[in-house]
PDB file of C-alpha atoms in Angstrom:
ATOM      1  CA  UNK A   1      74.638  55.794 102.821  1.00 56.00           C
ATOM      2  CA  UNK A   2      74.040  53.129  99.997  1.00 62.00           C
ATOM      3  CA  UNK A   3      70.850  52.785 101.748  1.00 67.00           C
ATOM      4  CA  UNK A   4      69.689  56.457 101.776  1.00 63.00           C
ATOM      5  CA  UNK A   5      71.137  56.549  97.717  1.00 64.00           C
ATOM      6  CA  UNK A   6      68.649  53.361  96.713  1.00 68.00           C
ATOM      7  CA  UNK A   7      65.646  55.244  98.356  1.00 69.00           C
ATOM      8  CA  UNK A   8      66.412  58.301  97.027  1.00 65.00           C
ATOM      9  CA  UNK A   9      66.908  57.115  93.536  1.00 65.00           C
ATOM     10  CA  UNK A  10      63.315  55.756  93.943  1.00 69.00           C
ATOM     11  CA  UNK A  11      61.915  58.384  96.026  1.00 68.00           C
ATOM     12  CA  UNK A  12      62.231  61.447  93.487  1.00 64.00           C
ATOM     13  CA  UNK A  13      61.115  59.922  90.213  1.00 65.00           C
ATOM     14  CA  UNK A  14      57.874  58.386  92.157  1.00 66.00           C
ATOM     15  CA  UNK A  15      57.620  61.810  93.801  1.00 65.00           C
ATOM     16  CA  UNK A  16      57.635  63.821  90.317  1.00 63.00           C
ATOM     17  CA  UNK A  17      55.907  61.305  88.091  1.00 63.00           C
ATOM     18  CA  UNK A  18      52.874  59.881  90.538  1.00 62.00           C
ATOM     19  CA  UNK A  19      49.884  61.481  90.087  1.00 60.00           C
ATOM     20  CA  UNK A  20      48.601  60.636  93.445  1.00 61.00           C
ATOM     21  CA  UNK A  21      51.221  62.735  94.706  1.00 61.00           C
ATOM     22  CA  UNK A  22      51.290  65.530  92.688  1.00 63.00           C
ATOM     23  CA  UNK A  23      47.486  65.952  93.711  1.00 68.00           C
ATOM     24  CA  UNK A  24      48.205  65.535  96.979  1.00 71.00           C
ATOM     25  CA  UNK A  25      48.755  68.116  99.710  1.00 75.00           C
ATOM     26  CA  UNK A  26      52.358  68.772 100.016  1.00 73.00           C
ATOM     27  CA  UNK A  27      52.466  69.764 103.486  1.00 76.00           C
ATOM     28  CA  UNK A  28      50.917  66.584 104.522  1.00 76.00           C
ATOM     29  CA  UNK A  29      53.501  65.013 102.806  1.00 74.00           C
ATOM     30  CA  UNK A  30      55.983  67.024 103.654  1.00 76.00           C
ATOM     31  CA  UNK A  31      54.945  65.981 107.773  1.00 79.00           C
ATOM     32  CA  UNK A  32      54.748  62.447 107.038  1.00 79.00           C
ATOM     33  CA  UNK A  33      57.657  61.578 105.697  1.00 76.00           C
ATOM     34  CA  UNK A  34      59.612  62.934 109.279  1.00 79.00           C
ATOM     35  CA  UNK A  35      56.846  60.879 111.076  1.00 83.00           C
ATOM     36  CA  UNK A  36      57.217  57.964 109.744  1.00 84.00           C
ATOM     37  CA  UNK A  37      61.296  58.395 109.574  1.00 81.00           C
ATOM     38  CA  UNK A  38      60.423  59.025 113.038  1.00 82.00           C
ATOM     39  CA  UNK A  39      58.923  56.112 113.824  1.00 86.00           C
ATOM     40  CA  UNK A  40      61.047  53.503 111.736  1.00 86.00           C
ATOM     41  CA  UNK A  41      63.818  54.865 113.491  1.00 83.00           C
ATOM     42  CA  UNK A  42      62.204  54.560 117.181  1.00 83.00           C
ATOM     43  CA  UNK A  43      61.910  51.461 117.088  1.00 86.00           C
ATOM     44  CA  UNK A  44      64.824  50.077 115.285  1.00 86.00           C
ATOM     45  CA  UNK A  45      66.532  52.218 117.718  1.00 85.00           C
ATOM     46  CA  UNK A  46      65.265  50.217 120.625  1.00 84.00           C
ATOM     47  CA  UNK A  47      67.461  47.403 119.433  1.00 87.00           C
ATOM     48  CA  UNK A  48      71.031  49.481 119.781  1.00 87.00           C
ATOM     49  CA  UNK A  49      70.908  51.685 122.450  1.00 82.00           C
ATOM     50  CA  UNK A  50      69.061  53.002 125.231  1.00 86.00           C
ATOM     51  CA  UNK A  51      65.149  54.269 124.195  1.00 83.00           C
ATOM     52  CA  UNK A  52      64.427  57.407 122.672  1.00 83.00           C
ATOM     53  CA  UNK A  53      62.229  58.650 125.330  1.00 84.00           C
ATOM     54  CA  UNK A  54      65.124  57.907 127.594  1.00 88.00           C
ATOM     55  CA  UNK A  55      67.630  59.899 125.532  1.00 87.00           C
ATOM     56  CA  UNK A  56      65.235  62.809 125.060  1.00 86.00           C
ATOM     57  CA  UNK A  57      64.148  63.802 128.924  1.00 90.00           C
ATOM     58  CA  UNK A  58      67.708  63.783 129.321  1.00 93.00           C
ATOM     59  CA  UNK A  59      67.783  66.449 126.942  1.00 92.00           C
ATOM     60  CA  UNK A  60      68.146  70.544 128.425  1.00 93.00           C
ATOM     61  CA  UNK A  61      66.634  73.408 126.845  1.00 94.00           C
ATOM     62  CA  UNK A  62      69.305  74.328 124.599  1.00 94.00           C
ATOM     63  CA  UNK A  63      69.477  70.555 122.803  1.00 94.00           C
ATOM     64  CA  UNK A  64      65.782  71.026 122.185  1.00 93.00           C
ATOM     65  CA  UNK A  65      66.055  74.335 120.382  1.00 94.00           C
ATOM     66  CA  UNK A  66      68.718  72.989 118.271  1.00 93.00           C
ATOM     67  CA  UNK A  67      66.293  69.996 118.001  1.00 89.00           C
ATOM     68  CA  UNK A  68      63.677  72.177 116.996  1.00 90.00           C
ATOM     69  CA  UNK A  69      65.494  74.054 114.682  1.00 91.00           C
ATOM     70  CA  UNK A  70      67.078  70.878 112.631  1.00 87.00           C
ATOM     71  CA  UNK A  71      63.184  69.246 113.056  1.00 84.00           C
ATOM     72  CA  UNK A  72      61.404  72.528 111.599  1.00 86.00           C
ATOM     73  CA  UNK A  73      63.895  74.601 109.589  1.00 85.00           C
ATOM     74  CA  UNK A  74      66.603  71.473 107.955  1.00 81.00           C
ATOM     75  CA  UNK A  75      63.929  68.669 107.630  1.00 80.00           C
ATOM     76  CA  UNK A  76      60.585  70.209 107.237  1.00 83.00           C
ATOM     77  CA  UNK A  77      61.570  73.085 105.309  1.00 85.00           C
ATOM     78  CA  UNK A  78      63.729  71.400 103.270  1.00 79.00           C
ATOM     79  CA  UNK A  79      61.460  68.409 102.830  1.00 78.00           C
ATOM     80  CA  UNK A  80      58.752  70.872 101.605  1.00 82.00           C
ATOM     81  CA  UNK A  81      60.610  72.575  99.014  1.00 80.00           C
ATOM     82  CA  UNK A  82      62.089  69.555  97.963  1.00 75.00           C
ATOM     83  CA  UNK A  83      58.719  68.352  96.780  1.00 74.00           C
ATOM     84  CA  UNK A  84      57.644  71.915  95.619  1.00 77.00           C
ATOM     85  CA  UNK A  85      60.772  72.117  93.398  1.00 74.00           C
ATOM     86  CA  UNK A  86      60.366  68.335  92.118  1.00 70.00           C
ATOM     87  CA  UNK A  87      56.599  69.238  91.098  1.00 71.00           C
ATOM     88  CA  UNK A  88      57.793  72.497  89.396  1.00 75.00           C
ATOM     89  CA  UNK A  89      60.654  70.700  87.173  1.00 73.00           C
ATOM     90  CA  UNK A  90      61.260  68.094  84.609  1.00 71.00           C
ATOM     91  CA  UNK A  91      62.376  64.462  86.157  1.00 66.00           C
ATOM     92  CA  UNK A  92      65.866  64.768  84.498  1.00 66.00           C
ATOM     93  CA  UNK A  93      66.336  68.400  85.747  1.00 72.00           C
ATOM     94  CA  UNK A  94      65.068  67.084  89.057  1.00 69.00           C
ATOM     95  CA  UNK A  95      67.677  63.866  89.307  1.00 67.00           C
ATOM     96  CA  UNK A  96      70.352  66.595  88.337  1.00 70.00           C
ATOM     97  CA  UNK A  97      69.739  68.861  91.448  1.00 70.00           C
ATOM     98  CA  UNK A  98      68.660  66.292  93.975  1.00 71.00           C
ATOM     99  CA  UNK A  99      71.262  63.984  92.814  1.00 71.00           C
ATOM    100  CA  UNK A 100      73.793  66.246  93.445  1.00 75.00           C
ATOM    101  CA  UNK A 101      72.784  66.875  96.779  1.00 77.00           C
ATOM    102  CA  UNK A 102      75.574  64.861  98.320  1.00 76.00           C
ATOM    103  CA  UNK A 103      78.155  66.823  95.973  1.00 79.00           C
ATOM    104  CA  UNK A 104      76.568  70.538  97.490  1.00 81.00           C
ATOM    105  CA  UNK A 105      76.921  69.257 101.250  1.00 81.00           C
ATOM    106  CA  UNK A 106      80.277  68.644 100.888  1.00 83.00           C
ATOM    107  CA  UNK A 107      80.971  71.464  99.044  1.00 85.00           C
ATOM    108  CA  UNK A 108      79.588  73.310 101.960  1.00 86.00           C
ATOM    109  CA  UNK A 109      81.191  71.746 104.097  1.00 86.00           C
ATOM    110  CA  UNK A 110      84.469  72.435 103.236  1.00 88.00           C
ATOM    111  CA  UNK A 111      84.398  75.742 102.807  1.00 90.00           C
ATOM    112  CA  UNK A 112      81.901  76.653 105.493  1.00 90.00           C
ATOM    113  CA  UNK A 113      82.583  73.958 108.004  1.00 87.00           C
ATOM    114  CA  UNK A 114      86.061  73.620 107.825  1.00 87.00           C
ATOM    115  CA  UNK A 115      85.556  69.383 106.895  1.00 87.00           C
ATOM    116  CA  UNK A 116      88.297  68.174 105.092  1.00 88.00           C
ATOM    117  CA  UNK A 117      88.517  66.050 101.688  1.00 86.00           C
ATOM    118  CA  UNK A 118      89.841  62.459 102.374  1.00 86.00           C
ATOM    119  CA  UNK A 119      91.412  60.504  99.566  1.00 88.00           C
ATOM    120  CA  UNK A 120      88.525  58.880  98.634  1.00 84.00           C
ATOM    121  CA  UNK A 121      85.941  62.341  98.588  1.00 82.00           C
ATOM    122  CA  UNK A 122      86.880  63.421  94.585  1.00 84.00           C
ATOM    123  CA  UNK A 123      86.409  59.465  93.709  1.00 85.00           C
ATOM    124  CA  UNK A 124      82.906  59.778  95.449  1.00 81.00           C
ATOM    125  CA  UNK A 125      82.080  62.645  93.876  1.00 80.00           C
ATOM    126  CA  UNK A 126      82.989  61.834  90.385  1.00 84.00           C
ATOM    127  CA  UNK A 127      80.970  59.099  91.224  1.00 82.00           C
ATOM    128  CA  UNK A 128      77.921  60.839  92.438  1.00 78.00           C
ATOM    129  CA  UNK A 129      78.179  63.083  89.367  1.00 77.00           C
ATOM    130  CA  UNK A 130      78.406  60.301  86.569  1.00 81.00           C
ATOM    131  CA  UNK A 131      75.768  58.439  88.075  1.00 77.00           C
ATOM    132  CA  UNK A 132      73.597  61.422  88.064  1.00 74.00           C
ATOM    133  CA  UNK A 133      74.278  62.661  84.352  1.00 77.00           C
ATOM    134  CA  UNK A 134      73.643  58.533  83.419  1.00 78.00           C
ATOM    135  CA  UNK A 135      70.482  58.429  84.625  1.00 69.00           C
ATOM    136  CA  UNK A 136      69.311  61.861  83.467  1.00 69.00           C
ATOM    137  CA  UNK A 137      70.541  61.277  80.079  1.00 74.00           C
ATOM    138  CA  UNK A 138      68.461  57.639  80.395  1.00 71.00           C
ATOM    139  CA  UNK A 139      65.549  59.341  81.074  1.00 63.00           C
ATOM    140  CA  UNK A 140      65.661  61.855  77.871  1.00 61.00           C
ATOM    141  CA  UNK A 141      65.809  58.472  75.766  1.00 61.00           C
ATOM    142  CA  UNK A 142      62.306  57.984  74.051  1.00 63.00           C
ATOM    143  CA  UNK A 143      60.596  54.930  75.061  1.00 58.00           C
ATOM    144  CA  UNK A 144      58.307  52.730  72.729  1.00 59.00           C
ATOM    145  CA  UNK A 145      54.581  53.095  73.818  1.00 58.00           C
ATOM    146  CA  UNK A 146      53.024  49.740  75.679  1.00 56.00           C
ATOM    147  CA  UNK A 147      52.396  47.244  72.817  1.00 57.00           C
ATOM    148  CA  UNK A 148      55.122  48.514  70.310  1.00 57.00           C
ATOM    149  CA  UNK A 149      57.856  46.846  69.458  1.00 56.00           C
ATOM    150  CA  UNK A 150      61.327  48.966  69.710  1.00 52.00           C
ATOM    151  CA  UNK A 151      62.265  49.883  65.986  1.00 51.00           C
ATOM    152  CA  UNK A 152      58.967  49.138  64.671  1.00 50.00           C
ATOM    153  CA  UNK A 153      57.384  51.663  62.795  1.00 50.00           C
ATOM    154  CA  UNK A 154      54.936  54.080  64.585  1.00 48.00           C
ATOM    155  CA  UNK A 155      51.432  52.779  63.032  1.00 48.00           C
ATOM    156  CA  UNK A 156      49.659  56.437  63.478  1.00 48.00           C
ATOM    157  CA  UNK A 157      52.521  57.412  61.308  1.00 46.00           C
ATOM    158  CA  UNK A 158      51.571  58.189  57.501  1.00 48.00           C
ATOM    159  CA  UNK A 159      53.558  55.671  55.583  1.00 46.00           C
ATOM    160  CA  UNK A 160      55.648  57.615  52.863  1.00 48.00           C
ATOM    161  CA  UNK A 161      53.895  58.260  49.230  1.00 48.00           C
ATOM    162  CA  UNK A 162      55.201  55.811  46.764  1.00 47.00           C
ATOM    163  CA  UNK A 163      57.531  57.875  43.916  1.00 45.00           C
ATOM    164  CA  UNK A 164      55.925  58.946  41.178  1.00 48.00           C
ATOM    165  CA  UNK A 165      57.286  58.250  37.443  1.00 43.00           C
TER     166      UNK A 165
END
């Protein structure tokens, strides 16, 4: 989960401020990043269990519609307006609603799943929340330009008009 957090905390600013992908074709995107999640995970699966291919001709015709559905409709879909909506929106308003992602699934969970809050789930969220708000509110700081000094005074700036007596 850490894991998933540190890419994710890289993946959406890169996502909204790149302009190599803001030019690029979003469903292309949108089917590479399950591809190569796909692959990454083949093969790091050969290494604790039995192979994928194995595991999936075992697989009936019901297990591959609800494969198909979570591939297509809760990765791809998702993905896709994931990257539409990060595009669309400010990086602080997007780190607010991706960020929070982990608060909405459990949210969700609870009250549509039945899931249940462990001791530890309103310390996680409070967590998840104030680590959100932090770095949205760092990213609404002004930054100095390359080459300026913090605190030094803006040089395109007209320097004040000396008092006249």
């Amino acid at each position: 989960m850490l894991g998933a957090a540190a890419v994710g905390s890289a993946y959406v600013p890169a996502m909204v401020r790149s302009r190599a992908v803001r030019n690029t074709d979003a469903l292309a995107v949108t089917w590479g990043q399950p591809a190569t999640a796909t692959g990454v995970f083949a093969v790091a699966a050969l290494s604790v269990g039995p192979a994928p291919w194995t595991v999936a001709a075992s697989y009936g015709s019901a297990r591959w519609a609800w494969l198909l559905h979570l591939s297509l409709f809760c990765t791809l879909f998702s993905f896709f307006v994931q990257m539409w909506a990060a595009r669309a929106t400010s990086s602080s308003w997007g780190s607010l609603l991706l960020g929070t992602q982990l608060l909405w699934a459990a949210v969700f969970g609870i009250t549509t799943a039945g899931n249940r809050m462990g001791p530890l789930t309103p310390f996680g969220g409070v967590l998840v929340h104030g680590a959100t708000e932090w770095g949205r509110r760092t990213a609404l700081v002004p930054r100095p330009a390359a080459g300026e000094r913090e605190g030094a005074p803006d040089a395109a700036a007209p320097s004040p008009e000396p008092a006249r007596v």
